Tab-separated table of C-alpha atoms and ligand atoms in Angstrom:
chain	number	residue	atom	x	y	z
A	1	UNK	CA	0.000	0.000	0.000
A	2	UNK	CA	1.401	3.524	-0.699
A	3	UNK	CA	1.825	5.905	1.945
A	4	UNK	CA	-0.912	8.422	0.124
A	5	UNK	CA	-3.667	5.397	0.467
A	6	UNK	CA	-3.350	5.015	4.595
A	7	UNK	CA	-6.997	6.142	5.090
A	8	UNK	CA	-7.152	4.250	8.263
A	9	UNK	CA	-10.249	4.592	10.792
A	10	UNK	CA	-8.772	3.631	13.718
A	11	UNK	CA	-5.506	4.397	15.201
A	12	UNK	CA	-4.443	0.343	14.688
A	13	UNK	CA	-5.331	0.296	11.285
A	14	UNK	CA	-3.180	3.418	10.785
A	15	UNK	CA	-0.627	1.416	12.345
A	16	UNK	CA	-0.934	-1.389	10.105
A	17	UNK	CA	-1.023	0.331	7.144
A	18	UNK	CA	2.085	2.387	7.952
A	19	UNK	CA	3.923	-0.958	8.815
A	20	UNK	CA	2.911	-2.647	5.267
A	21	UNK	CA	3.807	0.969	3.243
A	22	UNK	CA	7.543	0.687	4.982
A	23	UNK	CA	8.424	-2.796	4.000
A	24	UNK	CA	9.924	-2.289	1.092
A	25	UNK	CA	12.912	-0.539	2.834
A	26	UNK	CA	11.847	-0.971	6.448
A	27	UNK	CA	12.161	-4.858	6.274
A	28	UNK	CA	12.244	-6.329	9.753
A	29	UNK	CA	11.999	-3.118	11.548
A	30	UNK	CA	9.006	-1.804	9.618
A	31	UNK	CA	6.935	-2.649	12.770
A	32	UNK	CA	9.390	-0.775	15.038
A	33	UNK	CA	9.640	2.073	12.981
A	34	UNK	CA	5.806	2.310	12.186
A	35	UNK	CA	5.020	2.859	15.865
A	36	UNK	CA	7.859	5.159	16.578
A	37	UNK	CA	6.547	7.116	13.641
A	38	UNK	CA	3.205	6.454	14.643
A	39	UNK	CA	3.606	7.776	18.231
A	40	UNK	CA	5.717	10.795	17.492
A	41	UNK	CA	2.987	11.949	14.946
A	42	UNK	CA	0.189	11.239	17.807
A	43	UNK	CA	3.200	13.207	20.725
A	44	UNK	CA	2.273	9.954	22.544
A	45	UNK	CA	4.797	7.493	24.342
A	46	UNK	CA	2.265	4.541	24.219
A	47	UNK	CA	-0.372	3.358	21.395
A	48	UNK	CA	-1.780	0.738	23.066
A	49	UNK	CA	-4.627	2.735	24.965
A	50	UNK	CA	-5.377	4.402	21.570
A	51	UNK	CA	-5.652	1.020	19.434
A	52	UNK	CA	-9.706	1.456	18.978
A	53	UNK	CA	-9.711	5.482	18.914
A	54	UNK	CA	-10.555	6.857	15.208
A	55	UNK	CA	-7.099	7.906	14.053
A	56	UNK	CA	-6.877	12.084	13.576
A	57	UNK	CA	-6.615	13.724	10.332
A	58	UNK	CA	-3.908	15.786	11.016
A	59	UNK	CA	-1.706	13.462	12.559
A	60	UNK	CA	-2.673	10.913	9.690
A	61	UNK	CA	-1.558	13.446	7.118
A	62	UNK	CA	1.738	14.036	9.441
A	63	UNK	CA	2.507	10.154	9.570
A	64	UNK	CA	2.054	9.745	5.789
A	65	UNK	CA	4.301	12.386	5.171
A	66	UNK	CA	7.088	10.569	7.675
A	67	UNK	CA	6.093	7.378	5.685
A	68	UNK	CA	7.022	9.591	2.510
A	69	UNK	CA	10.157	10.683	3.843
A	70	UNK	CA	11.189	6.868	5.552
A	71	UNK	CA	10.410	5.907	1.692
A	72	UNK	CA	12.961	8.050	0.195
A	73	UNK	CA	15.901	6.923	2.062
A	74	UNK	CA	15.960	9.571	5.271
A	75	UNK	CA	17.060	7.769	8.240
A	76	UNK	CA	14.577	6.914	10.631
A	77	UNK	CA	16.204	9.041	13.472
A	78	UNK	CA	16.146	12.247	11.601
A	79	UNK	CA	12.495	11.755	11.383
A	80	UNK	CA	12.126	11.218	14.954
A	81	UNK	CA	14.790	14.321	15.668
A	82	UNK	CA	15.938	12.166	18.225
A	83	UNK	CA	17.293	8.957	19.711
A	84	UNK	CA	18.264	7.073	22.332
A	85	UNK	CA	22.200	6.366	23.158
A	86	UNK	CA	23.520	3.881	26.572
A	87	UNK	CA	19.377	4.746	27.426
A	88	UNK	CA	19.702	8.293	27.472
A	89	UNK	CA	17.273	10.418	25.490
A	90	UNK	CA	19.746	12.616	22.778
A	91	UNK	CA	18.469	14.822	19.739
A	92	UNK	CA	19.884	14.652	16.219
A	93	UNK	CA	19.465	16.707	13.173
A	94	UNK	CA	20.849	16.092	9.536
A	95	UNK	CA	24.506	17.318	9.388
A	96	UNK	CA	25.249	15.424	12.467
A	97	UNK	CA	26.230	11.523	12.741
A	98	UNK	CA	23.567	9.610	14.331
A	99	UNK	CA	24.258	7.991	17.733
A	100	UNK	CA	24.839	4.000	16.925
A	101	UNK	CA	24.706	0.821	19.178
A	102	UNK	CA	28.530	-0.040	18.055
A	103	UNK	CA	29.782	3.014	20.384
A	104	UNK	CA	27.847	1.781	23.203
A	105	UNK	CA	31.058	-0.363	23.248
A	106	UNK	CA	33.237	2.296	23.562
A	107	UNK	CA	31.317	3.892	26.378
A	108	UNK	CA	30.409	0.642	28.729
A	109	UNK	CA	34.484	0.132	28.188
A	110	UNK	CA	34.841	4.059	29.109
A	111	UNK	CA	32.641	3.626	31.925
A	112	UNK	CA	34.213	0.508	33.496
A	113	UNK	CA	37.638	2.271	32.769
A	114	UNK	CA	36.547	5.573	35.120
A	115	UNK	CA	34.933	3.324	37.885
A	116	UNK	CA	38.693	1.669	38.314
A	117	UNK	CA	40.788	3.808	37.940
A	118	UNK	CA	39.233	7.390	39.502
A	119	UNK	CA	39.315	9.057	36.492
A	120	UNK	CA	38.166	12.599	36.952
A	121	UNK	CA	38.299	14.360	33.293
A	122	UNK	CA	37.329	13.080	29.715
A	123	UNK	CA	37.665	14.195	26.270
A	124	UNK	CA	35.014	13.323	23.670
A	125	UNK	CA	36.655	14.500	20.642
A	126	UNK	CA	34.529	14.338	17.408
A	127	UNK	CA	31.880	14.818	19.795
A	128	UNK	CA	29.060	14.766	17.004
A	129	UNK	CA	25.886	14.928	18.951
A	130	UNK	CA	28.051	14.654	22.157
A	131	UNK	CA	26.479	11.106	22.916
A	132	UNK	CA	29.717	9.501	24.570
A	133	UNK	CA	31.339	12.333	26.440
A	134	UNK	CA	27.744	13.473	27.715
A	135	UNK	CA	26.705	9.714	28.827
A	136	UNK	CA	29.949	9.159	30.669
A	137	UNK	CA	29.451	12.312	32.707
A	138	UNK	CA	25.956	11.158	33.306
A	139	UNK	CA	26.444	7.231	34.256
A	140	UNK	CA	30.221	8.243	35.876
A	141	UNK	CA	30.342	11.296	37.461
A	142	UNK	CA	33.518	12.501	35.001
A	143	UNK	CA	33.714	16.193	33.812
A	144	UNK	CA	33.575	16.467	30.521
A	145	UNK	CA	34.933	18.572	27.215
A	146	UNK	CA	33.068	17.480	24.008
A	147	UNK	CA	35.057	18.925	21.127
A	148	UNK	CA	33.637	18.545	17.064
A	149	UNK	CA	35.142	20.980	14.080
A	150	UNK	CA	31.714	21.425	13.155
A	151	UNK	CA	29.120	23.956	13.760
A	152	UNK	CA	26.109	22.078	13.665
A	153	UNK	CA	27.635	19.137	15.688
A	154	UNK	CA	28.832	21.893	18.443
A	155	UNK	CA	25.196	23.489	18.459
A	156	UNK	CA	23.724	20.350	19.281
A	157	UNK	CA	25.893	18.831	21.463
A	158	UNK	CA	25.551	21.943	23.756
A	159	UNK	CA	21.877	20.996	23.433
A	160	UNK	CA	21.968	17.298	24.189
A	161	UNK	CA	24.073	18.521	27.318
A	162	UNK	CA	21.168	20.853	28.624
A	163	UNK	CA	18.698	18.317	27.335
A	164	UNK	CA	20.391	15.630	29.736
A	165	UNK	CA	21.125	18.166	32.938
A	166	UNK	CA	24.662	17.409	32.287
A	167	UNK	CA	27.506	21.171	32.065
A	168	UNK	CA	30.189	20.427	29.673
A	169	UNK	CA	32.936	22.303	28.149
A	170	UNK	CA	32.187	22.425	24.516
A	171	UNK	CA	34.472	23.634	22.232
A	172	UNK	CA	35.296	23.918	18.544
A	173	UNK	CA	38.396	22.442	17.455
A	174	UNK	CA	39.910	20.208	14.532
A	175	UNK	CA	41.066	16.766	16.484
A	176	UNK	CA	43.541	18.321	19.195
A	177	UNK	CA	43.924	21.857	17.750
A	178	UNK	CA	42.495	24.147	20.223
A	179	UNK	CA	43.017	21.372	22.956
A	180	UNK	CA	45.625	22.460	25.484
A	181	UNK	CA	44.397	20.892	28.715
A	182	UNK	CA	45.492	17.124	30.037
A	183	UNK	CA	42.356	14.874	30.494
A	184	UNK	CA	42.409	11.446	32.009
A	185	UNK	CA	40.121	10.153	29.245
A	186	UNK	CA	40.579	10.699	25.414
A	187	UNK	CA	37.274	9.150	23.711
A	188	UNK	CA	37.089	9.353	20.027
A	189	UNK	CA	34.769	7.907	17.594
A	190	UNK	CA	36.528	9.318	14.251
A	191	UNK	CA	35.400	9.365	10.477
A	192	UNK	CA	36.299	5.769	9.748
A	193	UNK	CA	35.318	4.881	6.344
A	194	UNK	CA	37.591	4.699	3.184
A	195	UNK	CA	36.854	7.615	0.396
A	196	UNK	CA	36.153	5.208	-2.273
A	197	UNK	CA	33.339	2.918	0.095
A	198	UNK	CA	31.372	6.031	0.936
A	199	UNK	CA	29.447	5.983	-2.787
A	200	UNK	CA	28.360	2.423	-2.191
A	201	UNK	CA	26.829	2.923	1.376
A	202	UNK	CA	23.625	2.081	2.301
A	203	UNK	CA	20.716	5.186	1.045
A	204	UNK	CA	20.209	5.765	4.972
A	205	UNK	CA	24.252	6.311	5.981
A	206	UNK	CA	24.339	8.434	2.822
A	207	UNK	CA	22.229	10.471	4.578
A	208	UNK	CA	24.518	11.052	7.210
A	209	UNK	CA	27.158	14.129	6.919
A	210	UNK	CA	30.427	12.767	4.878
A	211	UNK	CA	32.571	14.879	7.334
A	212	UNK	CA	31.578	12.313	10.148
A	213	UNK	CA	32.274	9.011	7.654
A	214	UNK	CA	35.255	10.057	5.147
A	215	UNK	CA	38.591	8.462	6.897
A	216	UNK	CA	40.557	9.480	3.490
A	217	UNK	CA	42.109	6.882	1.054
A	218	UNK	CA	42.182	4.210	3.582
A	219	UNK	CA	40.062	4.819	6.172
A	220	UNK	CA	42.955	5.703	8.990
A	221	UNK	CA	43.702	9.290	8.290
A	222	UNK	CA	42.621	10.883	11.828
A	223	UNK	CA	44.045	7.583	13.842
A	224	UNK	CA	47.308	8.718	12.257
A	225	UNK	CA	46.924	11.702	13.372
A	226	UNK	CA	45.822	11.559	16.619
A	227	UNK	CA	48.358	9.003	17.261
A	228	UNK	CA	50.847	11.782	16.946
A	229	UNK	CA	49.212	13.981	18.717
A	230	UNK	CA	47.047	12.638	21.745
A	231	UNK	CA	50.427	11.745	24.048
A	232	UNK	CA	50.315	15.567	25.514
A	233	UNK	CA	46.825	15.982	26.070
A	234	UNK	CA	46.862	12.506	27.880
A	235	UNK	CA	47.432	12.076	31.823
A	236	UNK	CA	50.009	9.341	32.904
A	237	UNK	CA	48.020	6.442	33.495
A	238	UNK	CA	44.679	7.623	31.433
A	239	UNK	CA	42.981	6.013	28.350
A	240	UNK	CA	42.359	6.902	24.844
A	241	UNK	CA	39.957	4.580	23.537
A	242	UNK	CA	39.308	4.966	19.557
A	243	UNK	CA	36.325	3.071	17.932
A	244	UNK	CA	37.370	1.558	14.790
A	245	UNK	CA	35.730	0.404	11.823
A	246	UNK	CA	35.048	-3.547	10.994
A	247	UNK	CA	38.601	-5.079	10.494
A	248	UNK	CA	40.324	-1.829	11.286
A	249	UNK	CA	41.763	-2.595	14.810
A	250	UNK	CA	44.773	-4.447	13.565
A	251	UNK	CA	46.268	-1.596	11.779
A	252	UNK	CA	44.985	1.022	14.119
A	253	UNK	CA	46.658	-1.086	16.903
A	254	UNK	CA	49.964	-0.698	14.837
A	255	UNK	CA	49.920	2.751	15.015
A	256	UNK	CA	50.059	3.309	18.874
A	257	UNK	CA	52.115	1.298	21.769
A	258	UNK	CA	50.531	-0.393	24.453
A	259	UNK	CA	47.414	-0.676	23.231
A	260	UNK	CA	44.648	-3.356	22.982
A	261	UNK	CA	40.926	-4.034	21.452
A	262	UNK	CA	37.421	-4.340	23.060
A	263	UNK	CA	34.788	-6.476	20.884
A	264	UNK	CA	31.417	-5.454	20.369
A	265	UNK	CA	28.151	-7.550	20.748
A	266	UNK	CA	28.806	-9.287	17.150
A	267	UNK	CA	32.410	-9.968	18.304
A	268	UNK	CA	33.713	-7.283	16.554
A	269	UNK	CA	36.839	-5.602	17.674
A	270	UNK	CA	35.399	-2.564	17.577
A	271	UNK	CA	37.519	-0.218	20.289
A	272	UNK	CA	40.937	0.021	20.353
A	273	UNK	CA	42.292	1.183	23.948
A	274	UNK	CA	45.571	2.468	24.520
A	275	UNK	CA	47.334	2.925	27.975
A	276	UNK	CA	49.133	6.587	28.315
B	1	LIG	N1	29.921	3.417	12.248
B	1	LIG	C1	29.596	4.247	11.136
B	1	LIG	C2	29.134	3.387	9.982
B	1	LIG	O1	29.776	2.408	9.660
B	1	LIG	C3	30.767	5.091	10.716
B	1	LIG	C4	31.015	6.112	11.724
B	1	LIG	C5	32.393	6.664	11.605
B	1	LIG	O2	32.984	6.772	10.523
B	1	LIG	N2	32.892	7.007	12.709
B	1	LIG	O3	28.123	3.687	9.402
């Protein structure tokens, strides 16, 4: 069914009918994605009390046109304008990278890295929507500096901070260029993603800002350069932990001593850590 020909009656059917319009590039999260849709267009949090209520006009003509935009490749999450990262609520916007499950890695590992060693500062540089550094202040206590080149991502990182109670330092700088200060945790999430894969991404990533994905020729251009940068902004005995693309933690290892890898829920060595 197209998304033009949801005349639904009651709030389920408009559910239904949304599910069966995003299969085609929903798949197995068409159901998921038809009731997020479903409940942001309603501003409710749960559908279930509304099943046999006759489904509003307005918000039908708001989900089709969500349904329209799902259809054409926009990410779910820039629909929504938000989305949830280590269960904390964060917003996103095109131009900015959208929060993932594979740095929720990187953060449990930051996390369990503050609780045992007393680490009191952190670094989240390539802060993007300032997901990590803002969750580690939030589930650990640490202070935090989120740092991003980019406007946008610095605008709404400051936001996600005052969304989530949480004072940061936010400022603008290209990797460690504007970074004087020590911290006791360097967490990084960098473009990852060689030039020439980019084109051949899926419609949804595409979506995404190529500042945030493009890791140059070979995917490693801002490991190499943190790597010979990141030893004077790091404390004796603090962390830099790097999330690295599928594959990549071999050669990323390479490039800095002492350091090891932290495997995602697929088994994917998808953080390296290094010791400073
Ligand atoms: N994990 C992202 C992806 O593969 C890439 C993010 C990045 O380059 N840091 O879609």
């Amino acid at each position: 069914m197209s998304a033009g020909r949801m005349g639904a009656a009651t709030v389920r059917e408009s559910l239904f009918a949304a599910r069966e319009a995003l299969f085609p590039i929903a798949n197995e999260e068409a159901a998921f994605s038809a009731r997020l849709l479903l409940c942001h267009a309603l501003g409710v949090s749960d559908l279930l009390p509304l099943y046999a209520s006759p489904m509003p006009e307005a918000a039908q003509t708001v989900l089709s046109a969500y349904v329209a935009r799902r259809l054409s490749g926009e990410p779910l999450q820039y629909i929504l304008g938000e989305w949830e990262f280590m269960g904390l609520p964060f917003y996103v916007e095109r131009g900015v990278l959208i929060p993932r499950q594979d740095t929720e890695t990187l953060a449990e590992h930051a996390v369990s890295l503050i609780a045992a060693h007393g680490y009191k500062t952190a670094l989240d540089l390539c802060c993007g929507t300032g997901c990590i550094g803002i969750s580690l202040h939030k589930l650990a206590g640490i202070a935090v500096t989120l740092a991003d080149i980019d406007d946008t991502c610095l605008a709404l990182a400051r936001k996600n901070a005052a969304r989530n109670a949480v004072s940061a330092q936010v400022l603008q700088s290209d990797l460690f260029g504007a970074i004087s200060e020590r911290f006791d945790l360097i967490a990084c999430n960098p473009p990852y993603i060689p030039t020439g894969e980019l084109s051949s991404l899926q419609k949804e990533v595409q979506a995404e800002p190529q500042i945030a994905l493009d890791g140059g020729a070979d995917g490693l251009k801002f490991y190499r350069r943190i790597a010979a940068a990141y030893k004077s902004r790091l404390n004796a005995g603090g962390a830099l932990l790097l999330e690295v693309g599928i594959s990549q933690a071999d050669d990323v290892k390479k490039l800095f001593e002492n350091a090891y890898t932290v495997k995602d829920l697929n088994g994917v060595e998808r953080v390296v850590a290094v010791t400073g």
